[in-house]
PDB file of C-alpha atoms in Angstrom:
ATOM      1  CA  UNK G   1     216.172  53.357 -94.392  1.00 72.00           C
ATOM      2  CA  UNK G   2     213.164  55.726 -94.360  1.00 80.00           C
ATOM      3  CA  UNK G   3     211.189  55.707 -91.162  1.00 89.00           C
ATOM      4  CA  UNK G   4     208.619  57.339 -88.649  1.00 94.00           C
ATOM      5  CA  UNK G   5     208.622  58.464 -85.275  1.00 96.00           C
ATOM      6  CA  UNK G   6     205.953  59.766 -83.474  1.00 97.00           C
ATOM      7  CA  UNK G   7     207.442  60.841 -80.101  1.00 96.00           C
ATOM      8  CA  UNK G   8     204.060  60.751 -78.208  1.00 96.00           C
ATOM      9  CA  UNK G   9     202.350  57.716 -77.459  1.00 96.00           C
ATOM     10  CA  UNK G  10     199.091  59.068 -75.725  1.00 97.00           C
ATOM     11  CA  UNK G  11     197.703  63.155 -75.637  1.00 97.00           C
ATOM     12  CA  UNK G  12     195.348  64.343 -73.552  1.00 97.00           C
ATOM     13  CA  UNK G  13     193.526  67.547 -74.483  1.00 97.00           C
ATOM     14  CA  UNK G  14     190.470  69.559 -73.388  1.00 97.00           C
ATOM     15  CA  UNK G  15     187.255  70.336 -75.442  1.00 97.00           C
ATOM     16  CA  UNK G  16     187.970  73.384 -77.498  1.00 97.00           C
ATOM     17  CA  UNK G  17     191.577  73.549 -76.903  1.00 97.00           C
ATOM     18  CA  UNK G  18     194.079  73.321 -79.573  1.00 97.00           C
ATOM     19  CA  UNK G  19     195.939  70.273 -80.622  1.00 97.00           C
ATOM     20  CA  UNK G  20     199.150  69.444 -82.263  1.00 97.00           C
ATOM     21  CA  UNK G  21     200.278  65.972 -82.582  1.00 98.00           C
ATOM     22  CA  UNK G  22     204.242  65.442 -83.519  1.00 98.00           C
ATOM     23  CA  UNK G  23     205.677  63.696 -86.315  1.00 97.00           C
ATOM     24  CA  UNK G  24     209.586  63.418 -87.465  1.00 96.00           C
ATOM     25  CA  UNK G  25     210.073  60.941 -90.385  1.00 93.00           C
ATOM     26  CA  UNK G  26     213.754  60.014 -91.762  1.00 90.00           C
ATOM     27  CA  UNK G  27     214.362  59.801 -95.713  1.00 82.00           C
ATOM     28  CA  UNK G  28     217.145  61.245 -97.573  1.00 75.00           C
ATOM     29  CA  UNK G  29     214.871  63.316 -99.967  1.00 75.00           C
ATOM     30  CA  UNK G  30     211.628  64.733-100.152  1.00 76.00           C
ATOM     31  CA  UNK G  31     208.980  62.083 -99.252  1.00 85.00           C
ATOM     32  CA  UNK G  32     205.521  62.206 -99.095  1.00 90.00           C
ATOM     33  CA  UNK G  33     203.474  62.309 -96.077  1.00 92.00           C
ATOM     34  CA  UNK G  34     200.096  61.549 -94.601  1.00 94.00           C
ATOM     35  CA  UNK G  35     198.165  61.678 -91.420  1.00 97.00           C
ATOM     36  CA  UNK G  36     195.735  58.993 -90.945  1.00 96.00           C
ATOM     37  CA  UNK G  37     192.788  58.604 -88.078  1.00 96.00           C
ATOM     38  CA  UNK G  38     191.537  55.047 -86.736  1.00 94.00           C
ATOM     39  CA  UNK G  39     188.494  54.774 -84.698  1.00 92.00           C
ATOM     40  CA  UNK G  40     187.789  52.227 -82.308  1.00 85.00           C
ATOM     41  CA  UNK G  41     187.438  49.178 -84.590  1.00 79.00           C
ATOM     42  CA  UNK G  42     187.884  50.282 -87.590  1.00 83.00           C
ATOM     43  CA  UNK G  43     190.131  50.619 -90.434  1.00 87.00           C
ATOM     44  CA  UNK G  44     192.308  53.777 -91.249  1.00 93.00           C
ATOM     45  CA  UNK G  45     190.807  56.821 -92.898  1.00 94.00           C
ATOM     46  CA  UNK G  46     193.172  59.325 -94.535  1.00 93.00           C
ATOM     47  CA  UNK G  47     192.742  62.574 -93.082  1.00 95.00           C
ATOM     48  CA  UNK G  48     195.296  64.569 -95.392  1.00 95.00           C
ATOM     49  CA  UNK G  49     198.352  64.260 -97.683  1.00 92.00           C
ATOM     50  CA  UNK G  50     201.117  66.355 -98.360  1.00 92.00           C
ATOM     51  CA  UNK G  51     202.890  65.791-101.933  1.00 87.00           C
ATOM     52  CA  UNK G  52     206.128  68.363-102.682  1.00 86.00           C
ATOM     53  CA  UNK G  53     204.789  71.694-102.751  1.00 89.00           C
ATOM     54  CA  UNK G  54     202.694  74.215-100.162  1.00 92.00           C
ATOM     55  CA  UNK G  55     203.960  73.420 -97.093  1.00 93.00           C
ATOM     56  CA  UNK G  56     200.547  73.798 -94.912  1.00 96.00           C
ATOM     57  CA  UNK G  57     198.037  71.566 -96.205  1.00 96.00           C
ATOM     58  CA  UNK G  58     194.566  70.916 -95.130  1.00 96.00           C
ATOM     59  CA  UNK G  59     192.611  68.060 -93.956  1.00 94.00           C
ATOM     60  CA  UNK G  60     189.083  66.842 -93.358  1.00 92.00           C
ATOM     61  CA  UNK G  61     187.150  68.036 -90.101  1.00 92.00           C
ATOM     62  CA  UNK G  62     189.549  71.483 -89.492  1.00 95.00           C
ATOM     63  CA  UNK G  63     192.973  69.171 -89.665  1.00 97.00           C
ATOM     64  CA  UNK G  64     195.843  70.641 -91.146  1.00 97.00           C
ATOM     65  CA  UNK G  65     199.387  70.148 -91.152  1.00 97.00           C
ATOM     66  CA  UNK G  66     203.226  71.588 -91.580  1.00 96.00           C
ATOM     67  CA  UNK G  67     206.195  69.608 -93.707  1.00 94.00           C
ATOM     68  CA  UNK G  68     209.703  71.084 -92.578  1.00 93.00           C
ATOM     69  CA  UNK G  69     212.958  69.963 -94.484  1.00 90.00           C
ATOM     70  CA  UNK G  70     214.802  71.555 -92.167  1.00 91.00           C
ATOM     71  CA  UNK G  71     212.897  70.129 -89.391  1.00 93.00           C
ATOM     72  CA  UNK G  72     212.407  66.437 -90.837  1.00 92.00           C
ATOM     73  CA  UNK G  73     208.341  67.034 -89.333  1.00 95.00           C
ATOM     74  CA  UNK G  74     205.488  66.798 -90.475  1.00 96.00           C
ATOM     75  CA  UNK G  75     203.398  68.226 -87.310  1.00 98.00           C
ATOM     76  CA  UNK G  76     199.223  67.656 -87.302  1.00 98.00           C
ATOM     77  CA  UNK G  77     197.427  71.041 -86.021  1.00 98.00           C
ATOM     78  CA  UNK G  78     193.812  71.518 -85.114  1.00 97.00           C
ATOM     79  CA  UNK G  79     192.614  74.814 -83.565  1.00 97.00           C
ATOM     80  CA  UNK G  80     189.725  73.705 -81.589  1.00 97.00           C
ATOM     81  CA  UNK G  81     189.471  70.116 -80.569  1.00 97.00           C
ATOM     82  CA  UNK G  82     186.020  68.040 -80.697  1.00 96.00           C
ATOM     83  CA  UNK G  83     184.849  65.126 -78.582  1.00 95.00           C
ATOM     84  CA  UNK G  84     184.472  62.877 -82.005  1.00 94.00           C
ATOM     85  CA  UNK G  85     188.011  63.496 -82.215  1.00 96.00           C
ATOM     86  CA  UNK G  86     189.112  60.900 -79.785  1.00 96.00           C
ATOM     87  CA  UNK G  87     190.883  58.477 -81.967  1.00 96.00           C
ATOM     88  CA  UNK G  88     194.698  57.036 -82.686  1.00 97.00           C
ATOM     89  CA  UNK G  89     196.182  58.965 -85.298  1.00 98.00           C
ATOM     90  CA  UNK G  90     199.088  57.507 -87.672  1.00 97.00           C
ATOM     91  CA  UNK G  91     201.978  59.670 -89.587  1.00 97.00           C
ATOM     92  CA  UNK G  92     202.915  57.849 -92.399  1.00 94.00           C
ATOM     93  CA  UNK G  93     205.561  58.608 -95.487  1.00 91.00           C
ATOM     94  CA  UNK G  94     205.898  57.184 -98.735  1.00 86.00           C
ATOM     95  CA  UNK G  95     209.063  57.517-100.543  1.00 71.00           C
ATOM     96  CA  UNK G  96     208.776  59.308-104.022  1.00 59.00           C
ATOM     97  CA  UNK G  97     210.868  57.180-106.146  1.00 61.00           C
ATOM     98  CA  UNK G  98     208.573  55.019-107.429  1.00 59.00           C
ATOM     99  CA  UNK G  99     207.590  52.640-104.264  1.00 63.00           C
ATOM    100  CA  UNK G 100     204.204  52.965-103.497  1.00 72.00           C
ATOM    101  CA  UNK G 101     204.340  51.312 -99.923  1.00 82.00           C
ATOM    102  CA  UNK G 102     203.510  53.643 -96.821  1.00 89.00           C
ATOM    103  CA  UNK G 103     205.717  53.235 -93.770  1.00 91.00           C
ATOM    104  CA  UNK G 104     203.764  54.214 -90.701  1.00 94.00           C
ATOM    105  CA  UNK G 105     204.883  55.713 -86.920  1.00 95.00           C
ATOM    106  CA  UNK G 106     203.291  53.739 -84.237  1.00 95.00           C
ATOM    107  CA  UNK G 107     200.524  55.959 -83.561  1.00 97.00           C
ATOM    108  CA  UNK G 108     199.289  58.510 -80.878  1.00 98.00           C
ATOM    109  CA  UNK G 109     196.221  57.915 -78.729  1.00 97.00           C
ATOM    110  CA  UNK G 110     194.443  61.422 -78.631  1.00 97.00           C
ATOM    111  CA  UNK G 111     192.353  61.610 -75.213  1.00 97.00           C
ATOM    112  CA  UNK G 112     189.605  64.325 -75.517  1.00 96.00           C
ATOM    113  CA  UNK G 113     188.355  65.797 -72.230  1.00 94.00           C
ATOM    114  CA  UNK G 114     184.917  67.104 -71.796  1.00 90.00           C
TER     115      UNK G 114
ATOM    116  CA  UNK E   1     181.140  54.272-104.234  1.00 65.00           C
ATOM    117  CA  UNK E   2     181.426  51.102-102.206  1.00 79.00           C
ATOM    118  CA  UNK E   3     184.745  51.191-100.004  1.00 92.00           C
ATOM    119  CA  UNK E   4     187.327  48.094 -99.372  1.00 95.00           C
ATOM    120  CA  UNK E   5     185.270  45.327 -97.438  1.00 96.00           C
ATOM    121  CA  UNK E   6     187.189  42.293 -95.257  1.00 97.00           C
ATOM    122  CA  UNK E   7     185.737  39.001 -94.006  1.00 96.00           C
ATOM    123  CA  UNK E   8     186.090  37.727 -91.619  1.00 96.00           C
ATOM    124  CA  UNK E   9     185.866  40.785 -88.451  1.00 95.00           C
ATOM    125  CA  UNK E  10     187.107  38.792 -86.166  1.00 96.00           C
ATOM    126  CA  UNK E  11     188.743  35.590 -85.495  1.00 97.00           C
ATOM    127  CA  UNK E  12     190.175  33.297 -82.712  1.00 97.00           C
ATOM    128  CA  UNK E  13     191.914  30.251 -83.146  1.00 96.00           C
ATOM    129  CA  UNK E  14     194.269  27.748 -81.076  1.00 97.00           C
ATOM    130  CA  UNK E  15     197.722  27.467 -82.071  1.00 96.00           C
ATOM    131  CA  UNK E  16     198.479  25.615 -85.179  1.00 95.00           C
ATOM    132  CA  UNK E  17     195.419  26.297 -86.700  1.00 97.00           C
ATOM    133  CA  UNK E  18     194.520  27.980 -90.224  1.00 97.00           C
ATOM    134  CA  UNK E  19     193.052  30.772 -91.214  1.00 97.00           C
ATOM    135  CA  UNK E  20     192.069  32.463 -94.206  1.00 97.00           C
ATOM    136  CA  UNK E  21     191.579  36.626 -94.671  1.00 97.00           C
ATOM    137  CA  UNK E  22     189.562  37.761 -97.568  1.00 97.00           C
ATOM    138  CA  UNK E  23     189.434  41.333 -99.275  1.00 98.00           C
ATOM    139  CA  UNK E  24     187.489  43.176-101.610  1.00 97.00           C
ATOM    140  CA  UNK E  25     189.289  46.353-102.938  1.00 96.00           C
ATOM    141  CA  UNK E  26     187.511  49.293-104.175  1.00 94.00           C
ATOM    142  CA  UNK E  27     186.271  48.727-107.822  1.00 92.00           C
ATOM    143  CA  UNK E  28     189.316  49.996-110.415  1.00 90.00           C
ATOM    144  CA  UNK E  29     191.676  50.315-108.009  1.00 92.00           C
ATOM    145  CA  UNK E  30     194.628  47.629-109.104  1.00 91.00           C
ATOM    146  CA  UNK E  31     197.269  48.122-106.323  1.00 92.00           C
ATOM    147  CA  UNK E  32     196.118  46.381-103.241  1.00 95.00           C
ATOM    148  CA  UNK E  33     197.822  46.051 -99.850  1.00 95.00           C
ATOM    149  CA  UNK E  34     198.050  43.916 -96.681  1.00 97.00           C
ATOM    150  CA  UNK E  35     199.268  45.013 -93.482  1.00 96.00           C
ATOM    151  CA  UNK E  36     199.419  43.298 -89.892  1.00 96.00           C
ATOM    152  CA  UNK E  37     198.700  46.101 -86.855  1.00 94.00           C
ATOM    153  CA  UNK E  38     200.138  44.410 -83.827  1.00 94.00           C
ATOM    154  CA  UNK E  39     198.074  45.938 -80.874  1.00 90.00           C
ATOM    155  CA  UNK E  40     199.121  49.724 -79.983  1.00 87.00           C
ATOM    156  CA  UNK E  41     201.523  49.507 -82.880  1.00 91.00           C
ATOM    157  CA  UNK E  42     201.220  51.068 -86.553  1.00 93.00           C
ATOM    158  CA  UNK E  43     200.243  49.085 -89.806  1.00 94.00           C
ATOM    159  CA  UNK E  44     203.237  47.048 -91.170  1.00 94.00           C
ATOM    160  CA  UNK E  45     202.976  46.136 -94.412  1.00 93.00           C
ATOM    161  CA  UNK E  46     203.096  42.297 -95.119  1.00 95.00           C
ATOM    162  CA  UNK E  47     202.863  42.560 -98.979  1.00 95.00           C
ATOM    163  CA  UNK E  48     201.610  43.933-101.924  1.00 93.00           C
ATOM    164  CA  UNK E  49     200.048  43.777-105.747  1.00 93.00           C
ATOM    165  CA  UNK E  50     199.686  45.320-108.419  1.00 91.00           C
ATOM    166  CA  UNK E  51     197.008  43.469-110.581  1.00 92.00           C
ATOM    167  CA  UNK E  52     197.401  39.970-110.059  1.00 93.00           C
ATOM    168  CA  UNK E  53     201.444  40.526-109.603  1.00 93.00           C
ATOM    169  CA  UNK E  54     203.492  40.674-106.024  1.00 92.00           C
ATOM    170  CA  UNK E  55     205.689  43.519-106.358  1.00 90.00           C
ATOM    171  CA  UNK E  56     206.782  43.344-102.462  1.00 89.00           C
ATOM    172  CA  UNK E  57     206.617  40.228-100.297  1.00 89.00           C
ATOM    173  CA  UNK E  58     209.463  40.826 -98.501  1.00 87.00           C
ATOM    174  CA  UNK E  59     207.871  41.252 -95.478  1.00 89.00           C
ATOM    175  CA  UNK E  60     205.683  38.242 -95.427  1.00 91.00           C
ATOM    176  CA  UNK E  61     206.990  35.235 -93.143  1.00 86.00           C
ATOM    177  CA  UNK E  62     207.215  32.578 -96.246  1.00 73.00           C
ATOM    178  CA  UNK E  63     207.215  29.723 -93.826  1.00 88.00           C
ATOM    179  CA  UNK E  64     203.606  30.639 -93.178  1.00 95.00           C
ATOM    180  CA  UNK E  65     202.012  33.118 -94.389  1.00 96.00           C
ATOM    181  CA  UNK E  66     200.593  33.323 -98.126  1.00 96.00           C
ATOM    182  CA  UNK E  67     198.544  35.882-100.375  1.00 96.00           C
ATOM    183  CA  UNK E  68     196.814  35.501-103.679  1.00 96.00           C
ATOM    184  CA  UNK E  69     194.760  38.014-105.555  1.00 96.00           C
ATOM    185  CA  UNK E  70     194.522  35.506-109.374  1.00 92.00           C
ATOM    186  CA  UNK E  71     191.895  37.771-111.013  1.00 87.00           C
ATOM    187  CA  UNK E  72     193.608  41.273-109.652  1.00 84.00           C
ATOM    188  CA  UNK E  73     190.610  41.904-108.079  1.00 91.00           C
ATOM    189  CA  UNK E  74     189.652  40.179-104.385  1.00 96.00           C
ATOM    190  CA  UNK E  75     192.951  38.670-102.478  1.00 97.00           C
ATOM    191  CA  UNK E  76     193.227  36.248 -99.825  1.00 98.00           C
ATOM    192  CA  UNK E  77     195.699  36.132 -97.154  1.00 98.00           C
ATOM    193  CA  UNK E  78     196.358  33.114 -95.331  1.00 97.00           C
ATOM    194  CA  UNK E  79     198.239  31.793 -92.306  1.00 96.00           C
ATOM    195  CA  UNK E  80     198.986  27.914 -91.961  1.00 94.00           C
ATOM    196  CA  UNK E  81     199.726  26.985 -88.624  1.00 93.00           C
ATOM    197  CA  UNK E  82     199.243  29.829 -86.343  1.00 95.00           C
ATOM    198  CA  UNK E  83     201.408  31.055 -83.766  1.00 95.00           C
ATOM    199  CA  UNK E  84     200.702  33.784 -80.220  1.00 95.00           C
ATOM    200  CA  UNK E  85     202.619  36.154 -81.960  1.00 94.00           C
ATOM    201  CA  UNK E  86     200.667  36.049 -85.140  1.00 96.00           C
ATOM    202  CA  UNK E  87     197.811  37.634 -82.913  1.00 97.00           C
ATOM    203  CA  UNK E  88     197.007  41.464 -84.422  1.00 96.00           C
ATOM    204  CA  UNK E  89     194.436  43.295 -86.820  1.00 95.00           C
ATOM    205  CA  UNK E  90     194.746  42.122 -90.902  1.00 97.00           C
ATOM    206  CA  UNK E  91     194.024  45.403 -92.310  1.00 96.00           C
ATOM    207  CA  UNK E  92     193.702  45.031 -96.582  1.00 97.00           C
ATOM    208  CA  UNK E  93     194.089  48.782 -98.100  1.00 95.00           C
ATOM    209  CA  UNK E  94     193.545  49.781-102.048  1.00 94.00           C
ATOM    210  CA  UNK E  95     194.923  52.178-104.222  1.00 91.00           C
ATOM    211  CA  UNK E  96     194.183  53.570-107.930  1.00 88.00           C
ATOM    212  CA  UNK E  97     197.683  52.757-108.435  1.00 74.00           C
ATOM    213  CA  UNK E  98     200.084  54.506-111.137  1.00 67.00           C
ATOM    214  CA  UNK E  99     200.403  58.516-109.619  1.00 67.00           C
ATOM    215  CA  UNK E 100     198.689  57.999-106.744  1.00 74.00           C
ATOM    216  CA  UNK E 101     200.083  57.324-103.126  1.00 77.00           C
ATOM    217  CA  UNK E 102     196.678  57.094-101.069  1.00 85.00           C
ATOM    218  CA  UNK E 103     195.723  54.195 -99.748  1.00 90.00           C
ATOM    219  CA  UNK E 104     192.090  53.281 -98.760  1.00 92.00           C
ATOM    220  CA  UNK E 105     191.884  50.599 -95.739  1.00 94.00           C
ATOM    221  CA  UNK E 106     189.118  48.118 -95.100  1.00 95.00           C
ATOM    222  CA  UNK E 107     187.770  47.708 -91.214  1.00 94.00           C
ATOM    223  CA  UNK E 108     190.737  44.644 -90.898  1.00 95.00           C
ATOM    224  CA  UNK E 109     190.286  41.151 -89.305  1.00 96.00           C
ATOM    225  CA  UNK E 110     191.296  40.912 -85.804  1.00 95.00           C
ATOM    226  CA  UNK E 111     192.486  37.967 -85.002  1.00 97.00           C
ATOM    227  CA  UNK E 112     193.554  36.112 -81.397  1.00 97.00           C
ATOM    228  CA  UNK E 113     195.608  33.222 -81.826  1.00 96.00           C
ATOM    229  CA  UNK E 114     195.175  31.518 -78.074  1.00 94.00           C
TER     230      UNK E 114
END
C-alpha cells in the first residue's frame, strides 16, 4: 500500500538560513507528489506539485522541490527562510492509476527563528 | 474566484451528541473530498464524490458517520452520536476532477467532543 513518511516531526531554522524538509513516500510506480503548507487555523494550501517529468519543480514563495526514484523522496528546499514561513507542512502522493485520493505524511512543524 | 467555504469553524459537543459539517466547493469543481486531521497528525481522507456519486467511503466509520452532497454541489457530513476520539479538524477539499490531482481545502471545522 502506498504511503508517506516524513521523518521529522518539528525543524527549527534561523532567519535567512536554508531549509530542507524530508519526504520518502512508498508506491510501486511513479506517483505524484505534492507539498502542502497549513497555517495556524486554517485549511491546506498547495504549495507545489510534481507530475512525471522535470525532476525539480517550483513552488509559490521561493519553494521548490526534488522527486528521486532511486531515492523514493520527494525533499522540499528553500534557500533563504522567512519569518511568514512558520507553518506545518504536509508531503502528500497520489497514485497515477486513476485514484484521485491524496495520502498525506503526518506533517513537519517548521520553527523559524528571528 | 471564491475558494471552498465550511460552516461551522468550530464546534464542541458532549458525548453522544450530533453534529452536522457543511461545505461549499469551489464553483465547477465536481470531485469533492472530506478528511478528518486528528491533532498533530496529517489529513485522512474519510470519503469522497464525484458529482453527487461516492466513489470511496471506505474510510468512513458506517456506524456513525454519514455524507451527502444530492445536487453535486454543497455536501454535508454528519456524525450521530459522538465519541472523544471523534475529536479533530473536518477539513472539506475540491477538485476540477477528470486530469487533475490538486485538491483545494476549505479552513475545516474543529471540533471537541468532551
Amino acid at each position: 500500500a502506498q504511503s508517506v513518511t516524513q521523518p521529522d516531526a518539528r525543524v527549527t531554522v534561523s532567519e535567512g538560513a536554508s531549509l530542507q524538509l524530508r519526504c520518502k513516500y512508498s508506491y510501486f510506480g511513479t506517483p505524484y507528489l505534492f507539498w502542502y503548507v497549513q497555517y495556524p487555523r486554517q485549511g491546506l494550501q498547495l504549495l507545489l506539485k510534481y507530475y512525471p517529468g522535470d525532476p525539480v519543480v517550483q513552488g509559490v514563495n521561493g519553494f521548490e522541490a526534488e522527486f528521486s526514484k532511486s531515492n523514493s523522496s520527494f525533499h522540499l528546499r528553500k534557500a533563504s527562510v522567512h519569518w511568514s514561513d512558520w507553518a506545518v507542512y504536509f508531503c502528500a502522493v497520489s497514485p497515477s492509476s486513476g485514484s484521485w485520493q491524496l495520502i498525506f505524511g503526518s506533517g513537519t512543524q517548521l520553527t523559524v527563528m528571528p | 474566484e471564491a475558494g471552498v467555504t465550511q460552516s461551522p469553524r468550530y464546534a464542541v459537543l458532549q458525548e453522544g451528541q450530533a453534529v452536522s459539517f457543511w461545505c461549499d466547493p469551489i464553483s465547477g469543481h465536481d470531485t469533492l473530498y472530506w478528511y478528518q486531521q486528528p491533532r498533530d497528525q496529517g489529513p485522512q481522507l474519510l470519503v469522497y464524490f464525484r458529482d453527487e456519486a461516492v466513489i470511496d467511503n471506505s474510510q468512513l466509520p458506517s456506524d456513525r458517520f454519514s455524507a451527502v452532497r444530492p445536487k453535486g454541489t454543497n455536501s454535508t457530513l454528519k456524525i450521530q452520536s459522538a465519541k472523544q476520539g471523534d475529536t479533530a479538524t473536518y477539513l472539506c477539499a475540491s477538485s476540477p476532477g477528470l486530469g487533475s490531482y490538486e485538491q483545494y481545502f476549505g479552513p475545516g471545522t474543529r471540533l471537541t467532543v468532551l
